[in-house]
XYZ file of C-alpha atoms in Angstrom:
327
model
C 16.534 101.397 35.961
C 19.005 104.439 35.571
C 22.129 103.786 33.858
C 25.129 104.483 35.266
C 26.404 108.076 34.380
C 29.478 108.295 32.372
C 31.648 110.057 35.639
C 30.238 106.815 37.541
C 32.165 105.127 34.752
C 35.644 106.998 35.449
C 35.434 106.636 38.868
C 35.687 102.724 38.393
C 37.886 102.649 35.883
C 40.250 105.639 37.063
C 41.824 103.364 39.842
C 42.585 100.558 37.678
C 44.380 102.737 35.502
C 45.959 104.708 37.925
C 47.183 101.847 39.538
C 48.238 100.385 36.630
C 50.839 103.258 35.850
C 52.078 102.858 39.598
C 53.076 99.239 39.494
C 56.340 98.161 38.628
C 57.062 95.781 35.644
C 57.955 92.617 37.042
C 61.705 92.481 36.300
C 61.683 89.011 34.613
C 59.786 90.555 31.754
C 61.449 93.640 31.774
C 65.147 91.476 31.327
C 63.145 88.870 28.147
C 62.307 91.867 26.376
C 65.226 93.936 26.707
C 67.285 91.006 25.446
C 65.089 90.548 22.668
C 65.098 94.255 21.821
C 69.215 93.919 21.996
C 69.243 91.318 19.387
C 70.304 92.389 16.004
C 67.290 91.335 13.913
C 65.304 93.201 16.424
C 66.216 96.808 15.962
C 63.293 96.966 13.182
C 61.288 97.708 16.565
C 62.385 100.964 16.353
C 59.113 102.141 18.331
C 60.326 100.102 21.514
C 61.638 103.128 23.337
C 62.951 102.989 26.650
C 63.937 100.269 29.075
C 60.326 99.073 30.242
C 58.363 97.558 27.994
C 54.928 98.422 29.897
C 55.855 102.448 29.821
C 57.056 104.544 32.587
C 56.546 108.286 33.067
C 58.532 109.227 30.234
C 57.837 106.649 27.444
C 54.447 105.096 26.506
C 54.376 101.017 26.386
C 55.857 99.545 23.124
C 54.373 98.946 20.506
C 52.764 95.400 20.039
C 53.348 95.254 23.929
C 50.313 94.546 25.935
C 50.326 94.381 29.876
C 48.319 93.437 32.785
C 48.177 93.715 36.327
C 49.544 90.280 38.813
C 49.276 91.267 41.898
C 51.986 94.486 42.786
C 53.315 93.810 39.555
C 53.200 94.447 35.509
C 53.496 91.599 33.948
C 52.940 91.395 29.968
C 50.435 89.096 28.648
C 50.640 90.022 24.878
C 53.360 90.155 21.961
C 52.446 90.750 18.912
C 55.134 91.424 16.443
C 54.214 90.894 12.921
C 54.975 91.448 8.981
C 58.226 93.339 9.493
C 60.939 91.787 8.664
C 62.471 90.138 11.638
C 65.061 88.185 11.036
C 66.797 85.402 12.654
C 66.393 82.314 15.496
C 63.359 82.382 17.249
C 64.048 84.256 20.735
C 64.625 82.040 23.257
C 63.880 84.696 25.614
C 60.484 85.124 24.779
C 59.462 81.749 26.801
C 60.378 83.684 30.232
C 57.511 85.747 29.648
C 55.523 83.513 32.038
C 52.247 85.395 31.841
C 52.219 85.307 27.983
C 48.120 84.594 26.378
C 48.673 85.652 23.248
C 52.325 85.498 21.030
C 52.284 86.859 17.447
C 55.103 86.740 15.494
C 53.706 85.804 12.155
C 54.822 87.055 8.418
C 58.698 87.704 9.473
C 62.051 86.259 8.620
C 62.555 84.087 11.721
C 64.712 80.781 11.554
C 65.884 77.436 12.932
C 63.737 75.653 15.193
C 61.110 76.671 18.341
C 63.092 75.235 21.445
C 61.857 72.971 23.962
C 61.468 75.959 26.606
C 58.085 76.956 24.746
C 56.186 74.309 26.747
C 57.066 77.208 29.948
C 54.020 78.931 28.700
C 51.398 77.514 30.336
C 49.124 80.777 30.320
C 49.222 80.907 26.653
C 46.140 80.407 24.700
C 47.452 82.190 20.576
C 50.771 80.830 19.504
C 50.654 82.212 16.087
C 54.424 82.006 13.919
C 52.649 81.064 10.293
C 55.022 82.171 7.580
C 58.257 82.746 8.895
C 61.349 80.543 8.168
C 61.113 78.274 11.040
C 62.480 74.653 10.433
C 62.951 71.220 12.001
C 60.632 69.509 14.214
C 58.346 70.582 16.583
C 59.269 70.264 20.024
C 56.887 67.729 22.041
C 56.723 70.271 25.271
C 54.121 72.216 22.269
C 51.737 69.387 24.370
C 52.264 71.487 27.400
C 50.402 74.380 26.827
C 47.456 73.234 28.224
C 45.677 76.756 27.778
C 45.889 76.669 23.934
C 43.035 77.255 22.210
C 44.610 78.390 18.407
C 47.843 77.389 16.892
C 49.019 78.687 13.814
C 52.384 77.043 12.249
C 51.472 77.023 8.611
C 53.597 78.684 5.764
C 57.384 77.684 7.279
C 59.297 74.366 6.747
C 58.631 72.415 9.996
C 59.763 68.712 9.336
C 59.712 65.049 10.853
C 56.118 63.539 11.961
C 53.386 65.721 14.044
C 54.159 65.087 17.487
C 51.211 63.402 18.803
C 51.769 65.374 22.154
C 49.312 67.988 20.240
C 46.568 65.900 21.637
C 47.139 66.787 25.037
C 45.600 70.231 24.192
C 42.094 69.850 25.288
C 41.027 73.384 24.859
C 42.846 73.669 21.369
C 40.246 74.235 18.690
C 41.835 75.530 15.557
C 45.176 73.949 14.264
C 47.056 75.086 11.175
C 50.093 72.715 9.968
C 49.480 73.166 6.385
C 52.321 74.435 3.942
C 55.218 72.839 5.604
C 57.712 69.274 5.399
C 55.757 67.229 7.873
C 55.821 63.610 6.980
C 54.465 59.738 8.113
C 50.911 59.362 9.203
C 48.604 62.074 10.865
C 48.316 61.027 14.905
C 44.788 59.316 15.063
C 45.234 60.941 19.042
C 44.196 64.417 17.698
C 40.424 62.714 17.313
C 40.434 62.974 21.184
C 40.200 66.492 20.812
C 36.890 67.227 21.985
C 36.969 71.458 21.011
C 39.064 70.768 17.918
C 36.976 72.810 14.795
C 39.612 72.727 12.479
C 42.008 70.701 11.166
C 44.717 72.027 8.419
C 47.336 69.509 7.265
C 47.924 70.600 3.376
C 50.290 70.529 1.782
C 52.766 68.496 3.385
C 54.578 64.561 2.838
C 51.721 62.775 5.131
C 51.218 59.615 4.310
C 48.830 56.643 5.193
C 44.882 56.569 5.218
C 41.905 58.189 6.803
C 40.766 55.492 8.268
C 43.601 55.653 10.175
C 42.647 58.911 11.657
C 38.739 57.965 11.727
C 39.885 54.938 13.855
C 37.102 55.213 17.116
C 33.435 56.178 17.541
C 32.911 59.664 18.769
C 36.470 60.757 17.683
C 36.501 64.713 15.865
C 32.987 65.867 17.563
C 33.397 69.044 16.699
C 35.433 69.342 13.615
C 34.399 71.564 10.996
C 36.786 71.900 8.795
C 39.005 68.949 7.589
C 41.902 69.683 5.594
C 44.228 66.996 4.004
C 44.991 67.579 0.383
C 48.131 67.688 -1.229
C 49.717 64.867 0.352
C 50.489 61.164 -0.314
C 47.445 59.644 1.807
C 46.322 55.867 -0.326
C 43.225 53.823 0.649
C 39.830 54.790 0.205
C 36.800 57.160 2.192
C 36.024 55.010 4.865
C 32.287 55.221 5.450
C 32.801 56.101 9.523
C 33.403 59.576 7.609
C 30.206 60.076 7.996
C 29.762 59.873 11.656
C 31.232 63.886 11.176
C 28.412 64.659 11.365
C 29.782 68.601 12.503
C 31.870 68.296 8.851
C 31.127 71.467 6.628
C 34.438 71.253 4.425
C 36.307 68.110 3.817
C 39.344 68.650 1.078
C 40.786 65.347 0.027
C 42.413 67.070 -3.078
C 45.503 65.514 -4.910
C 45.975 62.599 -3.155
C 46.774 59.185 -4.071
C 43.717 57.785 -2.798
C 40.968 55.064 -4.496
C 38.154 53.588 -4.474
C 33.977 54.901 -4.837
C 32.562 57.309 -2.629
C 30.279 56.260 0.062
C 26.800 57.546 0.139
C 26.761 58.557 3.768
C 28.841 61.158 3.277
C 25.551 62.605 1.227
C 23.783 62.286 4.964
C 26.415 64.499 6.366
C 23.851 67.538 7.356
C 26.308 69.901 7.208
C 28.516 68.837 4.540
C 29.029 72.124 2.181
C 31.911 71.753 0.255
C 33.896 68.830 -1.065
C 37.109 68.022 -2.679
C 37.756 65.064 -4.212
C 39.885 66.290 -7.728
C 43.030 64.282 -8.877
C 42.868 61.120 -6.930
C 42.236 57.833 -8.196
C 38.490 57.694 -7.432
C 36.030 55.042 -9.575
C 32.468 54.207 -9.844
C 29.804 56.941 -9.324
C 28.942 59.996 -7.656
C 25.675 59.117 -5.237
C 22.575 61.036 -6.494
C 22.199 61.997 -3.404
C 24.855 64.115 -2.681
C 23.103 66.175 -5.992
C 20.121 66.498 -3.692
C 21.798 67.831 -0.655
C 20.079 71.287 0.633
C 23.725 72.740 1.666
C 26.959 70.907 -0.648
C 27.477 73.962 -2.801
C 30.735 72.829 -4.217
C 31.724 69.511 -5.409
C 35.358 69.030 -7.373
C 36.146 66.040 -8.765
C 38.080 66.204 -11.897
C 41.513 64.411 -11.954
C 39.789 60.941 -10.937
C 38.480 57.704 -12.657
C 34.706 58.123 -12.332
C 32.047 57.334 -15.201
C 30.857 59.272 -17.438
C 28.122 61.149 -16.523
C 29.095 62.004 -13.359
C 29.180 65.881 -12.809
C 30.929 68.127 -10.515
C 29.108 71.259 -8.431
C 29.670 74.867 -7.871
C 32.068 76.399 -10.556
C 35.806 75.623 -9.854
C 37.811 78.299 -8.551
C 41.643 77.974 -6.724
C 40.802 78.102 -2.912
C 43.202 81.059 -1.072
C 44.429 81.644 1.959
C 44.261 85.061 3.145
C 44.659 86.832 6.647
C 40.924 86.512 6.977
C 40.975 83.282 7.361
C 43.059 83.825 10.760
C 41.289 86.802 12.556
C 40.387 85.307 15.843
């Protein structure tokens, strides 16, 4: 079969564009972002020329500004504002962009708390704000966004308990909390997740026990990832662990927790790295986690087990950088 010929192409795509450049930015959008652009922390935007954000015939769209066609209308879809320098609250305006997918506003100065009025995005599927200033707690209307697939709040100094209004996100599948104040127990509701790969709660006041959170068969089916180190969590690993059986990296890392390490976690297929350093772990490491075909790392230094037992992989301080986020 011929392939289509590249002036075929620009025939197609011509319109689009053409019509595109035609329609009018809806003026809801056109108000949000002009009142954000008006704000003083703002004017680092210096590249956000003009009145409409989507372009016009004398000014191309601004920059971090991404737009789409509803109906007769412009309406913008993306935001993505990052690493410089904005400072102050988080703009309330921003939640009247009703068509948002995709809001990036990570690695800037912002502060105070994200209002209730961020539950208005219902389109939104990328909320990322990790390492900004932001503080309080989160608002429960976060629950709303039914669209969200990644949500990225790690790196600010969010407080109070995780609303458990995060597990009315069914299409959510990565979630980044690590790095903030959050305390009391982890909500065992985010096992209901059914698309949830990974979990990041680091580095926070959390408190209780896993088996808390490992409370019901078939809960986590598709987590990955499991992070909960650096926290206050007691009790032991309960052995229903093991029904992860999607689990690749579970960090349990300075903790307060006790007990000996159940062997079914050895039978996890996937299992490939492990933290268990500075707890209060006892009694022996299963040979069989030595035998498993993937566990390439294994800390456990910091505990109470006998001698003998040895660790895996060479020990090395696990960073987080901005490859860790591309999505």
């Amino acid at each position: 079969m011929a392939r289509p010929s590249f002036s075929f192409s620009l025939i197609l795509i011509f319109p689009l564009i053409f019509h595109l450049a035609l329609s009018k930015t809806l003026k809801r959008d056109v108000k949000a972002l002009n009142e954000i652009k008006a704000s003083l922390g703002w004017r680092v935007v210096y590249a956000w020329v003009g009145d409409d954000p989507c372009g016009d015939g004398d000014h191309p769209p601004w920059s971090g500004v991404t737009c789409s066609i509803a109906g007769d209308y412009r309406v913008v879809t993306e935001l993505e504002v990052y690493a410089v320098s904005i400072v102050g609250p988080f703009p309330t305006a921003v939640t009247n962009l009703l068509d948002l997918t995709r809001l990036d506003l990570h690695n800037n100065k912002l502060t105070g708390p994200i209002p209730p009025q961020i539950g208005r995005l219902k389109r939104l599927k990328i909320l990322n704000l990790r390492w900004n200033k932001l503080q309080d707690v989160l608002p429960p209307e976060i629950g709303e966004l039914k669209s969200l697939t990644h949500l990225y709040l790690s790196f600010n100094a969010f407080k109070g308990e995780i609303p458990r209004e995060l597990a009315n996100l069914p299409e959510l599948r990565y979630l980044y909390l690590h790095e903030n104040r959050f305390s009391g127990r982890i909500p065992a509701e985010l096992g209901t997740l059914k698309n949830l790969r990974h979990l990041d709660v680091g580095n926070n006041h959390l408190v209780g026990t896993i088996r808390e959170l490992i409370r019901s068969d078939g809960c986590f089916p598709a987590l990955r990832n499991l992070y909960l180190n650096d926290n206050y969590l007691t009790g032991g690993v309960p052995a229903q662990l093991a029904n992860l059986t999607s689990l690749e990296i579970l960090h349990l890392s300075h903790n307060k927790m006790t007990g000996i390490i159940p062997v079914g976690l050895a039978h996890m297929p996937r299992l490939t790295y492990l933290y268990l350093d500075h707890n209060n772990f006892n009694g022996r490491i299963p040979d069989a986690f030595y035998k498993h075909p993937y566990l390439k790392e294994l800390y456990i230094e910091g505990n109470a087990f006998k001698p003998g037992v040895n660790p895996i992989g060479v020990h090395k301080v696990l960073e987080v950088s901005d490859t860790d986020f591309v999505v």
